[in-house]
CSV table of C-alpha atoms in Angstrom, one decimal:
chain,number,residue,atom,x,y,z
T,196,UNK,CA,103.7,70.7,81.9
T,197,UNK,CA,106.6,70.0,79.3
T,198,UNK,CA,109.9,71.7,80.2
T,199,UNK,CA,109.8,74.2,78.0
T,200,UNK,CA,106.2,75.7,79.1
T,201,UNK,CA,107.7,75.6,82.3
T,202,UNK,CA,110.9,77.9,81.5
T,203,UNK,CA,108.1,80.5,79.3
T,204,UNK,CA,105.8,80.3,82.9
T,205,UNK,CA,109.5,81.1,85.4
T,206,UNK,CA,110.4,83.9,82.6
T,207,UNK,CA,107.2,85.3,82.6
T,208,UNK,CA,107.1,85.4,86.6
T,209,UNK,CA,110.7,86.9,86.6
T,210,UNK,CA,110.0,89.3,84.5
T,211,UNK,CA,106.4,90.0,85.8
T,212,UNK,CA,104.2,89.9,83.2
T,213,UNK,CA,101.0,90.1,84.0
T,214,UNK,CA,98.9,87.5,81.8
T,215,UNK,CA,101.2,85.1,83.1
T,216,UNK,CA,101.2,85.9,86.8
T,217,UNK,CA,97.5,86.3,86.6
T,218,UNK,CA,96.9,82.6,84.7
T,219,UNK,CA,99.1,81.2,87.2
T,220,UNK,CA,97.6,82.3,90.4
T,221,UNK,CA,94.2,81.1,88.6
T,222,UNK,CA,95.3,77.5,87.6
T,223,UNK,CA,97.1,76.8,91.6
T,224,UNK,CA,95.3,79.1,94.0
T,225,UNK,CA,92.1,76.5,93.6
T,226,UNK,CA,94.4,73.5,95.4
T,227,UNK,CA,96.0,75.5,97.7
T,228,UNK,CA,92.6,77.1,98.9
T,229,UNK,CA,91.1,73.5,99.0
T,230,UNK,CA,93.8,72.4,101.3
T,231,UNK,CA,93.7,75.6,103.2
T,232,UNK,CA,89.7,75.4,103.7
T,233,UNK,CA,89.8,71.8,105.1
T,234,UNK,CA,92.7,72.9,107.7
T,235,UNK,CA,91.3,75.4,109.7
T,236,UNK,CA,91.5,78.4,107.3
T,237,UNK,CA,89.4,80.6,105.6
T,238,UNK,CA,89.7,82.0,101.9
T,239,UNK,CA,91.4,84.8,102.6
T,240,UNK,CA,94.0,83.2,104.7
T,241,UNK,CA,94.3,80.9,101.5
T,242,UNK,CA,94.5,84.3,99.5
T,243,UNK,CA,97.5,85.6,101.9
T,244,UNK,CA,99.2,82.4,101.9
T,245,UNK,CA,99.5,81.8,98.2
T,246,UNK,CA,100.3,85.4,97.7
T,247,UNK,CA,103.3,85.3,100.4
T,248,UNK,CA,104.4,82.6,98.4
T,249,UNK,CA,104.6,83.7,95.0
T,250,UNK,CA,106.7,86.5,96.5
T,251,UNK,CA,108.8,83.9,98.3
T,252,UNK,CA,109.7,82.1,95.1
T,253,UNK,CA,109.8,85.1,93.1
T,254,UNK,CA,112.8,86.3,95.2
T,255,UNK,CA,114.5,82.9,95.4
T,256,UNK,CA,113.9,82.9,91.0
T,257,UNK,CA,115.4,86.5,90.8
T,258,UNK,CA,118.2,85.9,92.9
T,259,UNK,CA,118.9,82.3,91.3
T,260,UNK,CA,118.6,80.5,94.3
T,261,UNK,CA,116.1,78.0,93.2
T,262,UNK,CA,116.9,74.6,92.5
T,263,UNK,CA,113.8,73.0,90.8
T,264,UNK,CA,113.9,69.1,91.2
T,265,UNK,CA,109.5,69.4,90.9
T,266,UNK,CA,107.4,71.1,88.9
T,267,UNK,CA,106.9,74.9,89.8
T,268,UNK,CA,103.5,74.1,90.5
T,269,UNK,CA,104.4,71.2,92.5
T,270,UNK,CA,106.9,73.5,94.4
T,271,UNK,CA,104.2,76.4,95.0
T,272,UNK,CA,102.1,73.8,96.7
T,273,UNK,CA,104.7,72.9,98.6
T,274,UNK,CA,105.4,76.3,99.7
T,275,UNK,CA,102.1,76.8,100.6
T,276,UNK,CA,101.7,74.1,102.6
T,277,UNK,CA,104.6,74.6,104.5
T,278,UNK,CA,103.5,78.7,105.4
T,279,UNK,CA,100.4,77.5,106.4
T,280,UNK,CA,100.9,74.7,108.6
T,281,UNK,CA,104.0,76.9,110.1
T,282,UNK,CA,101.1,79.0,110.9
T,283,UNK,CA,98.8,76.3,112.1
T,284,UNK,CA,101.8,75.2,114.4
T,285,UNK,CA,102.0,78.6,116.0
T,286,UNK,CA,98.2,78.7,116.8
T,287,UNK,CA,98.2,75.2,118.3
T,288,UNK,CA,95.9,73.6,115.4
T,289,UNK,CA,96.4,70.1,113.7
T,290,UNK,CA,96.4,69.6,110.0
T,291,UNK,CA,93.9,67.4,109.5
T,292,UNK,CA,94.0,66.4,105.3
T,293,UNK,CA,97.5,66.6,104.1
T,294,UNK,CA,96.6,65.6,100.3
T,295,UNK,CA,98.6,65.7,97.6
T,296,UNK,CA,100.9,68.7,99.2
T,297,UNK,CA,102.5,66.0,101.6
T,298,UNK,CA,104.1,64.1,98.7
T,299,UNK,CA,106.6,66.9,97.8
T,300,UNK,CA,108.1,67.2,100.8
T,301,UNK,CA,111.9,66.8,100.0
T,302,UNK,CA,111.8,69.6,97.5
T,303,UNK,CA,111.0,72.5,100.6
T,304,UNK,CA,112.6,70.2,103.7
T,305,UNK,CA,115.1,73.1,103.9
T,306,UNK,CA,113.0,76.4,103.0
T,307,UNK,CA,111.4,76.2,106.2
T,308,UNK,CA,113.6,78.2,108.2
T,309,UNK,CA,114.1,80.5,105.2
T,310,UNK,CA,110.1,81.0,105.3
T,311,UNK,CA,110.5,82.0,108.7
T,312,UNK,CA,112.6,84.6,107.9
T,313,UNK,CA,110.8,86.4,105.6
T,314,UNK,CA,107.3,86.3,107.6
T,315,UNK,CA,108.1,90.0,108.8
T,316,UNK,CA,109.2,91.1,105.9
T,317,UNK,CA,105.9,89.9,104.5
T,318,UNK,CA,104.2,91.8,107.2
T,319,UNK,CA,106.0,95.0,106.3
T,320,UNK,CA,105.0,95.0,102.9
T,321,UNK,CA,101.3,94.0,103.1
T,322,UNK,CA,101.0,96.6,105.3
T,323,UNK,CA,103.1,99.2,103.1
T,324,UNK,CA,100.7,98.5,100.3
T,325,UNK,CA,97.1,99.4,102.3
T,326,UNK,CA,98.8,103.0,102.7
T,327,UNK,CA,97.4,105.9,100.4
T,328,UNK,CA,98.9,106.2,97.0
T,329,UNK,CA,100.8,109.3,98.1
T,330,UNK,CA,102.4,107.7,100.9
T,331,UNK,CA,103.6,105.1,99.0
T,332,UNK,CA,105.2,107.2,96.9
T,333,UNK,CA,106.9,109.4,99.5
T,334,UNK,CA,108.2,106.3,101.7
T,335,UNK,CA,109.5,104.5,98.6
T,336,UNK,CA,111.6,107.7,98.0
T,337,UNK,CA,112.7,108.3,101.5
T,338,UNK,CA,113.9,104.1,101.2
T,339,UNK,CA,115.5,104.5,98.5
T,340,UNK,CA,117.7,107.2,100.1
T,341,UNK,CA,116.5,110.5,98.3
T,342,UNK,CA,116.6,113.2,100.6
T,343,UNK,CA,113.7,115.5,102.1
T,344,UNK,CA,114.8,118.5,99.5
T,345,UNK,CA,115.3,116.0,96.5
T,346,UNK,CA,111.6,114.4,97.6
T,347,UNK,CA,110.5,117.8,97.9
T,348,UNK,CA,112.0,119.2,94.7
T,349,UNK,CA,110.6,115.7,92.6
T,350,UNK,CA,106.7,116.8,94.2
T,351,UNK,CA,107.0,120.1,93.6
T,352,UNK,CA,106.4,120.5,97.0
T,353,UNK,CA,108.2,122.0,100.4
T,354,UNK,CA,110.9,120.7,102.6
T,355,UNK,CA,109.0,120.5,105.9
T,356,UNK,CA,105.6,119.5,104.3
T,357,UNK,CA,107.4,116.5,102.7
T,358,UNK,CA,109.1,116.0,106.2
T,359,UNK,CA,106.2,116.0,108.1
T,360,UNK,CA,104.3,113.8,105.8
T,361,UNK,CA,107.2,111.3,105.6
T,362,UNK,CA,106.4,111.3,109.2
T,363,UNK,CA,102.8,110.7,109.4
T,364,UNK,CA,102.8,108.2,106.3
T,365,UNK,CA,105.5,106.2,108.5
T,366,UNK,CA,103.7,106.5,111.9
T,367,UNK,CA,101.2,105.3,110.4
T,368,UNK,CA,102.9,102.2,108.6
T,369,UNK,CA,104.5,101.2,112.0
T,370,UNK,CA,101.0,101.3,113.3
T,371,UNK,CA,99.5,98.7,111.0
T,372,UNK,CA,102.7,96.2,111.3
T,373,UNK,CA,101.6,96.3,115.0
T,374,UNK,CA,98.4,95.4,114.7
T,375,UNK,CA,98.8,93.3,112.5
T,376,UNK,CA,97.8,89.4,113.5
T,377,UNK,CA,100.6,88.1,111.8
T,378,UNK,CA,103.1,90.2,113.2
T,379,UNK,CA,101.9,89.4,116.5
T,380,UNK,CA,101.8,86.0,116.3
T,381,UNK,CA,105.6,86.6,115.3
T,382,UNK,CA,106.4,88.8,118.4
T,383,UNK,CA,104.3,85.9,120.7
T,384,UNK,CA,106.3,83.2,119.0
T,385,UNK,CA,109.9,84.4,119.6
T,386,UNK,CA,108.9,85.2,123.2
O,129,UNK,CA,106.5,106.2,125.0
O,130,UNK,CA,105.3,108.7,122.4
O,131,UNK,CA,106.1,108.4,119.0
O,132,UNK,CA,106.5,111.9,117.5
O,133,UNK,CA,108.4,113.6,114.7
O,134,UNK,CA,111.1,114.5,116.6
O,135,UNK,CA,111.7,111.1,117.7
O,136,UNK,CA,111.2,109.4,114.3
O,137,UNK,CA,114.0,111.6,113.2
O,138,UNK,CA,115.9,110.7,115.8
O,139,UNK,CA,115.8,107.2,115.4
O,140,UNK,CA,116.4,107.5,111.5
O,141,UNK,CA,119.8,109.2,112.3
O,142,UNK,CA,120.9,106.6,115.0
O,143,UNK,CA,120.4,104.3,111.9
O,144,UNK,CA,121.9,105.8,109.7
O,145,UNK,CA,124.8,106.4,111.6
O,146,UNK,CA,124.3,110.5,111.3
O,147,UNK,CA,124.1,111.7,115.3
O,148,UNK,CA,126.9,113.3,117.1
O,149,UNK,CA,128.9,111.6,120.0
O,150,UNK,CA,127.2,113.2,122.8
O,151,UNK,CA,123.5,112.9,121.1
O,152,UNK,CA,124.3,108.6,119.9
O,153,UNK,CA,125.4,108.5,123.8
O,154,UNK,CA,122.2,110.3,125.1
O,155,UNK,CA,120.5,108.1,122.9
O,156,UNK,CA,121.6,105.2,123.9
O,157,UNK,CA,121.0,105.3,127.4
O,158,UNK,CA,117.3,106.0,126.5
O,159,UNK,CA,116.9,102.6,124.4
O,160,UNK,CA,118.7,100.7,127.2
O,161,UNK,CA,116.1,102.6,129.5
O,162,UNK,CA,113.1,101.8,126.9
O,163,UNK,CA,112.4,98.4,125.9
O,164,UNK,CA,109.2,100.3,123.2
O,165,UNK,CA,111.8,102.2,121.6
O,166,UNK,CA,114.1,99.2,120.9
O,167,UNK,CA,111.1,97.5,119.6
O,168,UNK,CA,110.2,100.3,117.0
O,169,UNK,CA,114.5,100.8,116.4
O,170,UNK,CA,114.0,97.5,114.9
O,171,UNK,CA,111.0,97.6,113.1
O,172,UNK,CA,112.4,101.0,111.9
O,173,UNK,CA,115.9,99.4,110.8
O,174,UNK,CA,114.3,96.3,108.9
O,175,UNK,CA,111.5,98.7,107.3
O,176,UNK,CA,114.6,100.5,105.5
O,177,UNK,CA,115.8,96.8,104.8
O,178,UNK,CA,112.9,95.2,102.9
O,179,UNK,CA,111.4,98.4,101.6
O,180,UNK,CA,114.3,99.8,99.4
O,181,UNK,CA,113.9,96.8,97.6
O,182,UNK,CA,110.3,97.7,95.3
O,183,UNK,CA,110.8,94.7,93.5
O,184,UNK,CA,109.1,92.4,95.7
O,185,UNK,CA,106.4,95.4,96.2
O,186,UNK,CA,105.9,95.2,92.6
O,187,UNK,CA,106.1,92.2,92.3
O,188,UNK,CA,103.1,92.1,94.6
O,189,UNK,CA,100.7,94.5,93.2
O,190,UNK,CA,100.7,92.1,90.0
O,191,UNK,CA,99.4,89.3,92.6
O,192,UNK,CA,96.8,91.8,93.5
O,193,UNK,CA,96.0,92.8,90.1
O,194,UNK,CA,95.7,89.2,89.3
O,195,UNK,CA,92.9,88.3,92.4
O,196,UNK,CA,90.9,91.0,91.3
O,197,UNK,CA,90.9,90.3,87.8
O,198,UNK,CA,90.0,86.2,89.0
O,199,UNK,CA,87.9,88.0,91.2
O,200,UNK,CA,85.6,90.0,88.7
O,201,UNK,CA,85.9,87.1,86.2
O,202,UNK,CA,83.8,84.9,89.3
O,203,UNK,CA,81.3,87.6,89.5
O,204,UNK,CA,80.5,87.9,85.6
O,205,UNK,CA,80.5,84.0,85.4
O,206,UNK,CA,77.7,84.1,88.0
O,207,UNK,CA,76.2,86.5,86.5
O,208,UNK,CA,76.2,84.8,83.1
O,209,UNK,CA,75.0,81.4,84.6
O,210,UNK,CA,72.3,83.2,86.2
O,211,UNK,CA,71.1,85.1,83.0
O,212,UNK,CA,71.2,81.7,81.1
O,213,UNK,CA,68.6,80.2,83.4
O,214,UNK,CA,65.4,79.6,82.0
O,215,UNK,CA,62.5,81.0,83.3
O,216,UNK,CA,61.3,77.7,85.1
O,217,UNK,CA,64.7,77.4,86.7
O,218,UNK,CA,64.3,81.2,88.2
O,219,UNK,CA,61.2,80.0,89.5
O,220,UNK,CA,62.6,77.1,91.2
O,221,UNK,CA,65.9,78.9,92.2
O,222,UNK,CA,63.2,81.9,93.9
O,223,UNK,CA,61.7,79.2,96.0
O,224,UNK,CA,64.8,77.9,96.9
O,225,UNK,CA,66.0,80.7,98.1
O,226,UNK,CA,64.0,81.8,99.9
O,227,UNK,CA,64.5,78.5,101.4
O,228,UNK,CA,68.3,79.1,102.2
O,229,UNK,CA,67.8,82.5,102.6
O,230,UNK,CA,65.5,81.4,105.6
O,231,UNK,CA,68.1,78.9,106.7
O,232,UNK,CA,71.0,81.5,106.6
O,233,UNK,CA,68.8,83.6,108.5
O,234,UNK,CA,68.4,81.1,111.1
O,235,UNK,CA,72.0,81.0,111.2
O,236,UNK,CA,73.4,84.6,110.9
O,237,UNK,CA,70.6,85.9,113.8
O,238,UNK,CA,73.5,86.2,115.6
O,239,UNK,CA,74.9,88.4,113.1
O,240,UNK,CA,71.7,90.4,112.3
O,241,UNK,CA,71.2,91.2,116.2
O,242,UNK,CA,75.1,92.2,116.9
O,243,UNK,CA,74.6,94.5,113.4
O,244,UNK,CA,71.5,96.1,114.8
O,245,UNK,CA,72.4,96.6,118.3
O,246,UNK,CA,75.5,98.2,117.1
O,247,UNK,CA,74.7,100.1,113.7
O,248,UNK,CA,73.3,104.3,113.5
O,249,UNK,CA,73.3,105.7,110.5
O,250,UNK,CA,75.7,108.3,109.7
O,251,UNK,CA,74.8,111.5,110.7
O,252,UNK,CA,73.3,113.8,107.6
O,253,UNK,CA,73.2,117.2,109.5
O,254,UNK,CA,76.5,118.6,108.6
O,255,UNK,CA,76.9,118.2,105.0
O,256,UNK,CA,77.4,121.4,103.1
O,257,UNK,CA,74.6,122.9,101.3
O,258,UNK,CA,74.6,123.2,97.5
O,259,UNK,CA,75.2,126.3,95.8
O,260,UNK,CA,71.9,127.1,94.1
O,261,UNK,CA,68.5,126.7,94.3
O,262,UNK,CA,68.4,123.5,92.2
O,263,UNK,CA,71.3,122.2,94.2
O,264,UNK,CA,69.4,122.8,97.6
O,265,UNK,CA,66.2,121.3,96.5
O,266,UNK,CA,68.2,118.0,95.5
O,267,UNK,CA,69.8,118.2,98.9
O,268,UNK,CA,66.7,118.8,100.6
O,269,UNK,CA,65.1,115.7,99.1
O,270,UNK,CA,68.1,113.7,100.1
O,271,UNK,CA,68.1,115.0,103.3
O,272,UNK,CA,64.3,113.9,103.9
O,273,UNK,CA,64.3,110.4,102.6
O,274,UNK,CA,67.8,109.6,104.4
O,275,UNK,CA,66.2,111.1,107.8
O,276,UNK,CA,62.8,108.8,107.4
O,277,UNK,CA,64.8,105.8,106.4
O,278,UNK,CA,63.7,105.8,102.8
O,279,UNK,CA,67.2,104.8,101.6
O,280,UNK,CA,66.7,103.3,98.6
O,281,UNK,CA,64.8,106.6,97.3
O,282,UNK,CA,67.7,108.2,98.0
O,283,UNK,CA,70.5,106.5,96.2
O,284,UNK,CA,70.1,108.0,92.5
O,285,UNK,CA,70.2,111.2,94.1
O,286,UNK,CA,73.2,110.9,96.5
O,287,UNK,CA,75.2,108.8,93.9
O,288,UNK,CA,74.6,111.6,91.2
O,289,UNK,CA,75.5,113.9,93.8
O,290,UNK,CA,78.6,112.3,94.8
O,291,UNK,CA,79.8,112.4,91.1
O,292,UNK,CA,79.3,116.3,91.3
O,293,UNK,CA,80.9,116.9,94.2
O,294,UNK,CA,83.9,114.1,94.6
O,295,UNK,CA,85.6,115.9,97.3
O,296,UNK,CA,82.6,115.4,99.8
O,297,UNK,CA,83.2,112.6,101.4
O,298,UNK,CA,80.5,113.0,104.2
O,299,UNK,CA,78.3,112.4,101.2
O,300,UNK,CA,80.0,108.9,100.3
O,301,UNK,CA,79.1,107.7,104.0
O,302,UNK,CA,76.1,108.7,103.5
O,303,UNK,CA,76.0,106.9,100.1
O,304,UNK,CA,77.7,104.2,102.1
O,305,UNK,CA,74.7,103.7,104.4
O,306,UNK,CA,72.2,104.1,102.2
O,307,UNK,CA,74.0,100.6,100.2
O,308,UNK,CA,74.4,98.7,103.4
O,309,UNK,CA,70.7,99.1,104.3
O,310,UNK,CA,69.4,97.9,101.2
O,311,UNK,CA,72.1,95.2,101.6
O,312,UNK,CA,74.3,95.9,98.5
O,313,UNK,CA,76.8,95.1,100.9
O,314,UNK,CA,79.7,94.8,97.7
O,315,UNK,CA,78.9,98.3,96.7
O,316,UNK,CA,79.2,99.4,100.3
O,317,UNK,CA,82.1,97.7,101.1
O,318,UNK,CA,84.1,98.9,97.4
O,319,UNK,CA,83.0,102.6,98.8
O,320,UNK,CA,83.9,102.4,102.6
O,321,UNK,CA,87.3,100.8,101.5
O,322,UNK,CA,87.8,103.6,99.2
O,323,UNK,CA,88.6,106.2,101.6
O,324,UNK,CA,92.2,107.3,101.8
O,325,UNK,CA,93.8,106.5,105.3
O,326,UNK,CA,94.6,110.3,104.5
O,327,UNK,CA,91.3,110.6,104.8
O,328,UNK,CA,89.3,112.9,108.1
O,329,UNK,CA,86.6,110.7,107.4
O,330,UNK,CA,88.7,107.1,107.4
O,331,UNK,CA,87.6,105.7,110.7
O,332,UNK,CA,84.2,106.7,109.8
O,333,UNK,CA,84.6,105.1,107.0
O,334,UNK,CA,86.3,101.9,108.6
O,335,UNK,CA,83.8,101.9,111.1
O,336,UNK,CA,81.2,101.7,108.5
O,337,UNK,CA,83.3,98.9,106.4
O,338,UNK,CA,83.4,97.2,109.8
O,339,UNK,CA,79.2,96.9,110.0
O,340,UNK,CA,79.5,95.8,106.3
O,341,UNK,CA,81.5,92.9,107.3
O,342,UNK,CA,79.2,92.3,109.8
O,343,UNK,CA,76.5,92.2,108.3
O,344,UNK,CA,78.5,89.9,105.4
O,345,UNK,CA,79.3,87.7,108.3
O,346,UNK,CA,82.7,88.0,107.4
O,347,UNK,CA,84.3,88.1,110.7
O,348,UNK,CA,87.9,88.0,109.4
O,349,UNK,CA,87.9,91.0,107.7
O,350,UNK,CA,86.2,93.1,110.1
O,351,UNK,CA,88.3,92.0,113.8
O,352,UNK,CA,91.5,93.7,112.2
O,353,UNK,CA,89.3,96.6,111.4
O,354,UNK,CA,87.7,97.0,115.2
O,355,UNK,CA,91.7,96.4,116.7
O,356,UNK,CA,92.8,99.5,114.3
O,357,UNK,CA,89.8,101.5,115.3
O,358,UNK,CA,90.5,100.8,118.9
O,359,UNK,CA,94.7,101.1,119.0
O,360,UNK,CA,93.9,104.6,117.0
O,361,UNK,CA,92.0,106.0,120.0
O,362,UNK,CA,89.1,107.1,117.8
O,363,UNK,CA,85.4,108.0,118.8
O,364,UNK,CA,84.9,104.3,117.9
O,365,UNK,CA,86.9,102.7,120.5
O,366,UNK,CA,84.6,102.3,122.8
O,367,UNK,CA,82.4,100.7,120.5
O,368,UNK,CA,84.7,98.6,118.7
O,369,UNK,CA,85.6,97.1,122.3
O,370,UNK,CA,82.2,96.1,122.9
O,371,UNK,CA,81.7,94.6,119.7
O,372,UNK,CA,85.2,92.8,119.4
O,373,UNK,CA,84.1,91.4,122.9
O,374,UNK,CA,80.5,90.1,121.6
O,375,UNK,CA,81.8,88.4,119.2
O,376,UNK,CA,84.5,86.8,121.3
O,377,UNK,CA,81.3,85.8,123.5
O,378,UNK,CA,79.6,83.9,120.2
């Protein structure tokens, strides 16, 4: 990939255009999910893996924190591999083919801690985005600092219906992060 | 400890720094007293944290957008490959399924007897009547074949009438079974994952989506399913226990 392809794919991302996002997860989730498959994992743990990493270097692109000395494919694999056999560490299973993702090793020596960090954070908004539409809307509101009244007034709706569904729509949201396997492993790990 | 409004409201004031003296000491003594609430203090605190930031939500509906579209452009390219095989090819490909198919079966019995011991249909009776005789005699029809099993009778009828009448969801599950036993398991599952979590009928439906993974052996999606049906108290627990146990026992 010639330099400038690669500055049109990082723009792209950054600026989250669709076509791009979409050709990219299509021309690196195939490597990842092979790696993934022969190391204990299934497809969908493949899926969640290469998707917490897109957000993990989308955040490190937007806030400029990213020091490419690879490929950004390279790097994603890299990423990848490092979430996953974090993951594998925490359940006691060995990584039995490290392929080509081993070779790139210097580029994320230092990101695993950083990884680490955002794991909950990853949790919290997986599990924001399997609530209702309406939730979603009302939470992202109430995060952002608007008030009940102001949530109320932008719904057309009351003070104390907006209240109490702020309520629900958060009870429940704290109910899926604790179910959640990841989040467990989390709470198991720091133990 | 239980979690109710009051007490969410509570905790969003501590955060935010809004309760009086006398109420932040009161409160205080009750996290030092409750190790839960400290728990969900924090999860409370970073929620605020990471949510206010939508970029990275964003950010990831795009990466959902893009696995579907990858994922409908697998199914039409299967599709296609399939409709470009000639005829002698089908014929081949018909016995060797049934080959696999009888190896799979083999293999999944495990599966098919957990699904069966395990699966009742929904439950037809309380659905609301239609409005007018035409309406009724449609209803009645349904009502009929989905009683005597006759599933695949009744799917025309139940999927017109679930167009009609999109607010019904007790129809959808119905719809819902009717797919999963004439194992088009995608069209179930696509339905059963529909349901709001707003929903009265979402653990019905979850329950359902469950079985569908079951019978998909797709045991990954389904154990997360069984723990939410169980941690939500619902008139699945007891079930979902069982089953989460069985499979445990494989």
């Amino acid at each position: 990939m010639s330099n400038n392809e690669q500055n049109k794919i990082i723009a792209g991302i950054v600026a989250g255009d669709q076509a791009i996002i979409t050709a990219f997860y299509k021309k690196y989730l195939p490597q990842v999910k092979s790696f993934i498959l022969k190391n204990s994992g299934s497809e969908k743990d493949a899926e969640d893996i290469f998707q917490d990493a897109m957000v993990f270097i989308y955040e490190k692109l937007t806030d400029d924190s990213l020091q490419l000395t690879s490929s950004l494919g390279t790097y994603t694999y890299s990423v990848c591999r490092n979430m996953w056999m974090n993951s594998l560490r925490k359940n006691k299973k060995e990584i039995q083919h490290e392929s080509i993702l081993s070779i790139v090793a210097s580029d994320t020596e230092d990101i695993t801690d950083q990884i680490e960090q955002k794991e909950r954070s990853y949790v919290y908004q997986k599990c924001f985005l399997k609530l209702g539409p309406v939730c979603q809307e009302i939470l992202t509101l109430f995060f952002k600092g608007l008030s009940m009244k102001d949530i109320a007034k932008q719904r057309n709706s009351t003070e104390s219906y907006i209240r109490k569904k702020k309520f629900n729509c958060k009870k429940r949201l704290t109910e899926l992060i604790k179910i959640d396997p990841v989040f467990e492993e989390l709470k198991t790990d720091t133990k | 400890m239980e979690m109710t409004q009051e007490l969410f409201e509570k905790i969003e004031a501590y955060i935010e720094g809004s309760l009086s003296e006398t109420e932040l000491g009161s409160f205080k003594t009750l996290i030092e007293a409750n190790p839960e609430l400290k728990n969900e203090i924090t999860i409370h605190k970073e929620l605020q944290n990471e949510l206010a930031n939508t970029k990275a939500i964003d950010f990831r509906k795009k990466l959902i957008t893009a696995k579907e579209e990858l994922a409908q452009e697998n199914t039409k390219q299967k599709k296609k490959t399939l409709a470009s095989s000639s005829y002698w090819k089908i014929a081949a490909s018909i016995i060797f399924i049934i080959g696999v198919s009888t190896f799979f079966w083999f293999q999944n019995t495990t599966e098919q007897d957990l699904y069966a011991m395990y699966y009742t249909p929904y439950p037809i009776g309380d659905i609301k009547r239609g409005a007018d005789d035409t309406e009724n005699k449609v209803f009645k029809d349904i009502l009929f074949n989905y009683k005597n099993q006759k599933y695949q009778e009744t799917i025309t009828d139940l999927e017109k009438l679930v167009l009609q009448k999109p607010n019904e969801e007790k129809l959808k599950l119905c719809l819902g079974n009717s797919y999963l036993n004439t194992d088009q398991l995608i069209k179930a599952k696509t339905l059963f994952k529909a349901f709001s979590t707003e929903s009265t009928n979402y653990f019905d439906a979850q329950w359902f989506l469950a079985l569908t993974y079951l019978k998909m052996n797709q045991k990954d999606s389904m154990i997360p399913i069984l723990k939410e049906l169980i941690s939500q108290n619902t008139r699945y627990k007891k079930n979902a226990i069982a089953l989460l146990k069985d499979l445990e026992d494989e």
